[in-house]
Structure formats: structure tokens, C-alpha cells
PDB file of C-alpha atoms in Angstrom:
ATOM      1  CA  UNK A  14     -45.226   3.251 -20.087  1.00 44.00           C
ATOM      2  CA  UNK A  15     -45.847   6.337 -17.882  1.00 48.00           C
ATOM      3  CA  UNK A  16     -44.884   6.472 -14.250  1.00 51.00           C
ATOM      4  CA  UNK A  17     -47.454   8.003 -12.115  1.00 51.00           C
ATOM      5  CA  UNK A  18     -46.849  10.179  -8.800  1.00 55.00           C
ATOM      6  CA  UNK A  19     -48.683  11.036  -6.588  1.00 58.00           C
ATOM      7  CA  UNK A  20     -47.344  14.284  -5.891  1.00 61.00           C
ATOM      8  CA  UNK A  21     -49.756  15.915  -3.470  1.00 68.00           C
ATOM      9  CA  UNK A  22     -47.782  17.426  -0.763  1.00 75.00           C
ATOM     10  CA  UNK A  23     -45.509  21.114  -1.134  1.00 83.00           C
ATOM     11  CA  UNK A  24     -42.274  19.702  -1.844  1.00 84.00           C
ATOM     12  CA  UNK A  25     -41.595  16.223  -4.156  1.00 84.00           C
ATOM     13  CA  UNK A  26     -41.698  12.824  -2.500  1.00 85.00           C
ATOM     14  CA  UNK A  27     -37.946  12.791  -3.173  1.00 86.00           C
ATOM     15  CA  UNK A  28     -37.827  15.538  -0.426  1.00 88.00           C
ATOM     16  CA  UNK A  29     -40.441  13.710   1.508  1.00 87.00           C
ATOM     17  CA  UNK A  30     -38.251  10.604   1.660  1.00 89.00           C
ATOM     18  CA  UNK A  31     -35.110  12.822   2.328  1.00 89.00           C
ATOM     19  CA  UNK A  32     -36.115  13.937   5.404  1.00 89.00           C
ATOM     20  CA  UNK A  33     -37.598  10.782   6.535  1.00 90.00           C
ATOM     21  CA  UNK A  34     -34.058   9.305   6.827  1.00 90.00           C
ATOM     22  CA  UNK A  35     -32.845  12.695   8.570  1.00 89.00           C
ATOM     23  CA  UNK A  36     -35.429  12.605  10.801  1.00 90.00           C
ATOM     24  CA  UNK A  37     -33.667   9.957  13.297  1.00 89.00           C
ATOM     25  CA  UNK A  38     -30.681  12.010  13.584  1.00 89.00           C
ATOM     26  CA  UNK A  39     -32.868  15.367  13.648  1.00 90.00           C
ATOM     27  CA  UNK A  40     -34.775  14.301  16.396  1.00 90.00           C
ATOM     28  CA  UNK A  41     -31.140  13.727  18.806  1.00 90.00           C
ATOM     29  CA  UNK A  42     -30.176  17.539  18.126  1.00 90.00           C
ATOM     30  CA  UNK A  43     -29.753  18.992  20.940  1.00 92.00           C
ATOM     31  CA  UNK A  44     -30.734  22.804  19.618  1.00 93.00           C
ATOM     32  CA  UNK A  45     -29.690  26.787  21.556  1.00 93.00           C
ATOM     33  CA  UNK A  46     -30.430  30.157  20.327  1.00 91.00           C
ATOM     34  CA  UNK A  47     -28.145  32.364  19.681  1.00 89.00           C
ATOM     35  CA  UNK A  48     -28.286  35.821  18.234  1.00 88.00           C
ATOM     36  CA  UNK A  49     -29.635  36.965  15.255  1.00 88.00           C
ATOM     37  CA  UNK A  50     -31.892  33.938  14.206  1.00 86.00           C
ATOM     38  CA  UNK A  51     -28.979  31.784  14.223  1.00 92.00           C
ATOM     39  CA  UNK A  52     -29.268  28.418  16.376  1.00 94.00           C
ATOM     40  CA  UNK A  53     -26.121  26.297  18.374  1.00 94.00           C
ATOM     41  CA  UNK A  54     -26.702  22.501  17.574  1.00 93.00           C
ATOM     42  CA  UNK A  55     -24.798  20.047  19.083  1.00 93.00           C
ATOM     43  CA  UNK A  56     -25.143  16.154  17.816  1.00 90.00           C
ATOM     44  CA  UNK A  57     -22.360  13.557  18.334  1.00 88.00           C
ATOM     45  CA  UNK A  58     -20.610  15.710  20.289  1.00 89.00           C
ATOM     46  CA  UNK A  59     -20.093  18.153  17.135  1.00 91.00           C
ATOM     47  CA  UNK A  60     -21.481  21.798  17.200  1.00 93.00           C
ATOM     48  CA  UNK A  61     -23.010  23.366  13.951  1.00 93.00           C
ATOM     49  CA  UNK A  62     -24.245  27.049  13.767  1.00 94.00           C
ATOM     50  CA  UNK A  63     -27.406  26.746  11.612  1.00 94.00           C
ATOM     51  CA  UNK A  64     -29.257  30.308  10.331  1.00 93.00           C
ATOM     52  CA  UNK A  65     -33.112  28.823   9.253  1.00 91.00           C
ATOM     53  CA  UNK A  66     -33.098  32.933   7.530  1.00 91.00           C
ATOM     54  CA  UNK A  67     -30.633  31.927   5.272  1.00 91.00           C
ATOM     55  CA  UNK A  68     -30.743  28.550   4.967  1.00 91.00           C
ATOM     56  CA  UNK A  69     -27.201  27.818   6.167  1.00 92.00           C
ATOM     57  CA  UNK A  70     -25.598  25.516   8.233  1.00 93.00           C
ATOM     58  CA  UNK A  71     -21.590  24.739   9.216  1.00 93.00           C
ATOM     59  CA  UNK A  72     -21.902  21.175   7.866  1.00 92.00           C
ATOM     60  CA  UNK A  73     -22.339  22.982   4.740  1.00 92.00           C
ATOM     61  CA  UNK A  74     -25.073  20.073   3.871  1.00 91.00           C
ATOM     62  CA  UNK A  75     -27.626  22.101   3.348  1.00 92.00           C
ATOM     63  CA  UNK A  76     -25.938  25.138   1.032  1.00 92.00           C
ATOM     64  CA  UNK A  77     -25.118  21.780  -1.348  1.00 92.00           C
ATOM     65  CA  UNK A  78     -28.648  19.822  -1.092  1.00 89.00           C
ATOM     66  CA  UNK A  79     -31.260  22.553  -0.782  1.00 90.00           C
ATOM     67  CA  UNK A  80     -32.916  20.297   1.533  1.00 91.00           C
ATOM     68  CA  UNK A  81     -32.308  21.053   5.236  1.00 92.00           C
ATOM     69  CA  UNK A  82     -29.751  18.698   6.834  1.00 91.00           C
ATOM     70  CA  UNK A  83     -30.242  16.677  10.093  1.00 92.00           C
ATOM     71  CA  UNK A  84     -29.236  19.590  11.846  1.00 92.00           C
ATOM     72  CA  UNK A  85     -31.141  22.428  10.617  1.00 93.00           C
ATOM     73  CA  UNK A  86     -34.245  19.778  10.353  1.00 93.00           C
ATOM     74  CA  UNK A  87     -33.365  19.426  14.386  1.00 93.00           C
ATOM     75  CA  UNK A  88     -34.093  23.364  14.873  1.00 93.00           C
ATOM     76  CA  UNK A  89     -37.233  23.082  12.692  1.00 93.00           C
ATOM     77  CA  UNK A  90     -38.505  19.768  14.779  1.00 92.00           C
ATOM     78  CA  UNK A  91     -37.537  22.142  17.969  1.00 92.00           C
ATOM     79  CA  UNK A  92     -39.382  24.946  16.631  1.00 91.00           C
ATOM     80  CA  UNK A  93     -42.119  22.887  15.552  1.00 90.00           C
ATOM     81  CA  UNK A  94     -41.987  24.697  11.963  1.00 91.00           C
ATOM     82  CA  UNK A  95     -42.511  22.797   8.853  1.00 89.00           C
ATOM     83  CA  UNK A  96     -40.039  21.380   7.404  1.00 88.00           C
ATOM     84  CA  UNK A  97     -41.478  21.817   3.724  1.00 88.00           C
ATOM     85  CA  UNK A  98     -41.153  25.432   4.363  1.00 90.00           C
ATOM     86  CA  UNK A  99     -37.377  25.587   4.121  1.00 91.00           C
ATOM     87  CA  UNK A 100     -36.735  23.635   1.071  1.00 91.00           C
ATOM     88  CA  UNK A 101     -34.973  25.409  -1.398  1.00 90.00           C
ATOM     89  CA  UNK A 102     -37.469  25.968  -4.287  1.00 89.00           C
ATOM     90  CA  UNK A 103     -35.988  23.363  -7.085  1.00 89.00           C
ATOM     91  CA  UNK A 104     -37.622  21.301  -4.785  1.00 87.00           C
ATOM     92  CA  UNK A 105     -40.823  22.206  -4.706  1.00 88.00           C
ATOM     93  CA  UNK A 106     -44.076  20.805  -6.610  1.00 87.00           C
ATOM     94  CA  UNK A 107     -44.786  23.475  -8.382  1.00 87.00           C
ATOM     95  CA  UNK A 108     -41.101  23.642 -10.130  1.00 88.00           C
ATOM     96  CA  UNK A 109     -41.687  20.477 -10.663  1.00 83.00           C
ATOM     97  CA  UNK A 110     -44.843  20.419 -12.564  1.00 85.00           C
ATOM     98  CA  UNK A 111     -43.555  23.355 -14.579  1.00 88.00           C
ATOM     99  CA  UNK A 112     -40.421  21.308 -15.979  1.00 83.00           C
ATOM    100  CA  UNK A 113     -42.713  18.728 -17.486  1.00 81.00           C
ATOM    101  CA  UNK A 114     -45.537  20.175 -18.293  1.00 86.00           C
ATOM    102  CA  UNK A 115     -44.489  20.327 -22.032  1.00 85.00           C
ATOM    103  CA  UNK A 116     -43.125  16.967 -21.780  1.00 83.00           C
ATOM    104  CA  UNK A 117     -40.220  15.194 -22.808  1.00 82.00           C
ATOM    105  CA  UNK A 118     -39.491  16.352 -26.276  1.00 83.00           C
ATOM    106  CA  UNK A 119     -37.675  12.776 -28.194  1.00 87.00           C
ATOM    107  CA  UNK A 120     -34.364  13.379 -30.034  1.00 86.00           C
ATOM    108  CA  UNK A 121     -32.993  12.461 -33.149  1.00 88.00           C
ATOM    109  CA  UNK A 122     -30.737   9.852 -33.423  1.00 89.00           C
ATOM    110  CA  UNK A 123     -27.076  10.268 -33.096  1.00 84.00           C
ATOM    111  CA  UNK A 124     -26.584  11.062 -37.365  1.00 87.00           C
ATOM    112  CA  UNK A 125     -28.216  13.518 -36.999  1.00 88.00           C
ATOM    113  CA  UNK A 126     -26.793  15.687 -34.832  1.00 84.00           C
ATOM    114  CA  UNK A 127     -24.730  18.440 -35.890  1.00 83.00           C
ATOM    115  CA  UNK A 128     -20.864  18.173 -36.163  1.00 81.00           C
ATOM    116  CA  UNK A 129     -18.231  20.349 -34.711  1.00 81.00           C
ATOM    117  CA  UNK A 130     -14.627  21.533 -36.011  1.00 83.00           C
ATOM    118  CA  UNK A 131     -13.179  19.892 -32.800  1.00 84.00           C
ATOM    119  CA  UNK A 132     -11.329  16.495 -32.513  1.00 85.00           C
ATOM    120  CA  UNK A 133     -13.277  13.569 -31.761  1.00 82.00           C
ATOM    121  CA  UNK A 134     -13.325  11.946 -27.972  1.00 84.00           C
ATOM    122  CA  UNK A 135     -11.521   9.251 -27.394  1.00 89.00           C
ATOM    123  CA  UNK A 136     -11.323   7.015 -24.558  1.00 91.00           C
ATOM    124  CA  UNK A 137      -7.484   7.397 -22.851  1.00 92.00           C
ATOM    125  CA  UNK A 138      -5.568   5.120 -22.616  1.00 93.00           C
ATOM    126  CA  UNK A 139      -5.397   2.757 -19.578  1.00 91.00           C
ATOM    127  CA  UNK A 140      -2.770   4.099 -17.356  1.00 91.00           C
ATOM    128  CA  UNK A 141       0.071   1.487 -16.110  1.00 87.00           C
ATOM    129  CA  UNK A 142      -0.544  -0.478 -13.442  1.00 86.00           C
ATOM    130  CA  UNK A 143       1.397   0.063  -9.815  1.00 89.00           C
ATOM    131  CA  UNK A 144       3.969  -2.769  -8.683  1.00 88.00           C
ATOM    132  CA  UNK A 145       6.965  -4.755 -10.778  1.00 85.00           C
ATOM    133  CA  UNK A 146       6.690  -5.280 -14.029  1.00 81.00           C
ATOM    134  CA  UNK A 147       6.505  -9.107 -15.198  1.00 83.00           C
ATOM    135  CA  UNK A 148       9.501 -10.004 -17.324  1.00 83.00           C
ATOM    136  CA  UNK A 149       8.973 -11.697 -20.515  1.00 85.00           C
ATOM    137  CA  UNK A 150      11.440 -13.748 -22.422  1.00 84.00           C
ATOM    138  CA  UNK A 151      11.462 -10.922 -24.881  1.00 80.00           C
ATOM    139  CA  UNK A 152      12.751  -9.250 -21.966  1.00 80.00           C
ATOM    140  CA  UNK A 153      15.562 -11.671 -21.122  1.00 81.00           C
ATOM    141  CA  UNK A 154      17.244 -11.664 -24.843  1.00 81.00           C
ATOM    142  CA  UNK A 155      20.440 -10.083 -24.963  1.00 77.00           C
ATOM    143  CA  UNK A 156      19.708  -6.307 -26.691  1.00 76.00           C
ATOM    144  CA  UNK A 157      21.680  -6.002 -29.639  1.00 75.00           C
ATOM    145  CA  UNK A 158      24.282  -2.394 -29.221  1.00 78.00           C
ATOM    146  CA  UNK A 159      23.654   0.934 -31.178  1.00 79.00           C
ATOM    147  CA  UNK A 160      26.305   0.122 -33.444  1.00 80.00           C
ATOM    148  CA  UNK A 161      25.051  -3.871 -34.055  1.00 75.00           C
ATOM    149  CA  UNK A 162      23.874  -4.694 -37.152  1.00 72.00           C
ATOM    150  CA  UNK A 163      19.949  -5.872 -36.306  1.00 68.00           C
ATOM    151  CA  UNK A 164      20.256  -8.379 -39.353  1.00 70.00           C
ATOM    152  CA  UNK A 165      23.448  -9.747 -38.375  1.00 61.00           C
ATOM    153  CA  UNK A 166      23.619 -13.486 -37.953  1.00 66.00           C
ATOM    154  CA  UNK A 167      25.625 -15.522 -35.440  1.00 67.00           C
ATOM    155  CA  UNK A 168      29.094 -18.082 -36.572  1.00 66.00           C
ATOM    156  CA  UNK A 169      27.560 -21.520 -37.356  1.00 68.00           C
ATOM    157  CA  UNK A 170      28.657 -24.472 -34.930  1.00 69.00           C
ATOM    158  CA  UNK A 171      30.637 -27.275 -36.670  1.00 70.00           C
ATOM    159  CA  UNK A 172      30.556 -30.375 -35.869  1.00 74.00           C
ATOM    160  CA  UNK A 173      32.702 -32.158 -33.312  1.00 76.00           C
ATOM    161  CA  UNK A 174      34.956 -34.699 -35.787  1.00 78.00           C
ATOM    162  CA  UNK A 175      35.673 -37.682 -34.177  1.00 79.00           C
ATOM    163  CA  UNK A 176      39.179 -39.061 -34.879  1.00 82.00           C
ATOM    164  CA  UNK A 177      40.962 -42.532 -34.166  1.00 86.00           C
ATOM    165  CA  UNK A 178      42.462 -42.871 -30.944  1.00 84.00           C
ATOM    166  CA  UNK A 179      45.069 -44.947 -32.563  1.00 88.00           C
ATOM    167  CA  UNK A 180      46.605 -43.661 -35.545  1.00 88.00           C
ATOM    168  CA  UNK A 181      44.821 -39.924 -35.011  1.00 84.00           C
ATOM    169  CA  UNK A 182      42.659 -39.888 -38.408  1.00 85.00           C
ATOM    170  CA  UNK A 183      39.683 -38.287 -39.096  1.00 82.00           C
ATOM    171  CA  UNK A 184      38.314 -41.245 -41.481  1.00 81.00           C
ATOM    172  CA  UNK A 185      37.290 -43.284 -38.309  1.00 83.00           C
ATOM    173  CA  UNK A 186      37.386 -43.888 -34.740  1.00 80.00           C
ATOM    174  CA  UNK A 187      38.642 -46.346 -32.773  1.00 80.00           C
ATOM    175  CA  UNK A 188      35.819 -48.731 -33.011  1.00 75.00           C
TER     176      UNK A 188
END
């Protein structure tokens, strides 16, 4: 099954659907010059210091994404520049097109990969829970001492021997 884009535009529809949720916020900017291309925005009562030159802004949104944050996309709504234009370039189409224009190239399976020297991964294990511990009658039996035999067992119980009330023997009771 191949998926099918319709990728038309300068930037990928990824982008394109990007900036359509920034462009609510974006559009509430509140935007100042300042010196040296740099640009005051205020939104929310927060002020950002965006630079369109070097695609920076305080929020520090764009430096991560590559796409232009609500508040740089606020000076470029201002300006009435296009947004497209200030995408960083991983973005674009024509990156994109390059990446997969050989295709996807299928792997082996999973024998056939090499093997290292190193140890295996292994899943850790879980770490203890927080909170008291539930006690378990394993818990509540008396812990023999360091010098206790483990294999030692306890006195038998003898019997209770009845005797006669009368004449005190053991032969019967008074009954």
C-alpha cells in the first residue's frame, strides 16, 4: 500500500498544519521593532524578543522545532511575509523529496544482523514500589538466631495423663 501526498506547496503539509494551529495565537501578538531586525512581542502578558535574521526567539520554540513559533509567526503575519520562507530547511519539499527518492531500502531480519562483543540488553528490573510493605506470614515467623541450627526441631508435646481423683492412679479416672 503506498500513501500518496500531495505535496505541492514549499514546505511539507506537516509544516502546513503546524502553523495552522499557531496561527490563532499568532494572530493575538501584539508585535514592536526594536533594533537590529529584532522584534518585542508581547502575548499573554509575556514578552519574547524574536530575530526573523536568525531565526530565534526567547521561548526558545523555534531554535528546537525549525518551524517558527506563535510568536515569531505573529511578526511574519505583522510583516505580511511568508511564513514558508522561515522554515528551517529539513522542512522543506525539496529535502523531502530527496530523502525518498531512492526509497525505503527493506532489511533483513533480525538473524541476520551482525553481532557485537558487548553484553546483551536486558530489560531492568522493576524498581520497588513507594509506601509500606505488606507483611506476609513468612514475615510474621519467628527468625531463627545466627547461632540456631536451621534444621533443628522443636520438644514434642506429651499428652496430658489423666489420673483418678480418688486413689491418684494413672490407670483410670474417676469415672
Amino acid at each position: 500500500m503506498f500513501l500518496v501526498f500531495d505535496v505541492s506547496g514549499l514546505c511539507t503539509p506537516y509544516v502546513a498544519r503546524f502553523l495552522a494551529k499557531e496561527h490563532d495565537k499568532a494572530s493575538e501578538c501584539q508585535v514592536h521593532p526594536s533594533t537590529n531586525g529584532c522584534f518585542e512581542v508581547t502575548l499573554d502578558g509575556d514578552k519574547h524578543r524574536v530575530s526573523l535574521q536568525n531565526m530565534t526567539c526567547t521561548c526558545k520554540k523555534y531554535q528546537i522545532c525549525g518551524i517558527p513559533c506563535e510568536h515569531a509567526y505573529g511578526v511574519i503575519l505583522k510583516r505580511t511575509l511568508s511564513a514558508d520562507d522561515y522554515v528551517c530547511q529539513w522542512f522543506r519539499t525539496a529535502m523531502w523529496r530527496l530523502n525518498y527518492t531512492n526509497g525505503i531500502t527493506p532489511q533483513r531480519g533480525a538473524r541476520h544482523w551482525p553481532s557485537t562483543l558487548g553484553e546483551n540488553v536486558h530489560v531492568p528490573p522493576e524498581p520497588p514500589q513507594p509506601g509500606r510493605k505488606k507483611i506476609t506470614k513468612a514475615d510474621k515467623k519467628r527468625k531463627p538466631g545466627v547461632n540456631e541450627s536451621p534444621v533443628k526441631k522443636k520438644p514434642k508435646h506429651k499428652k496430658r495423663i489423666m489420673h483418678c481423683g480418688i486413689c491418684g492412679s494413672d490407670q483410670h479416672n474417676r469415672r
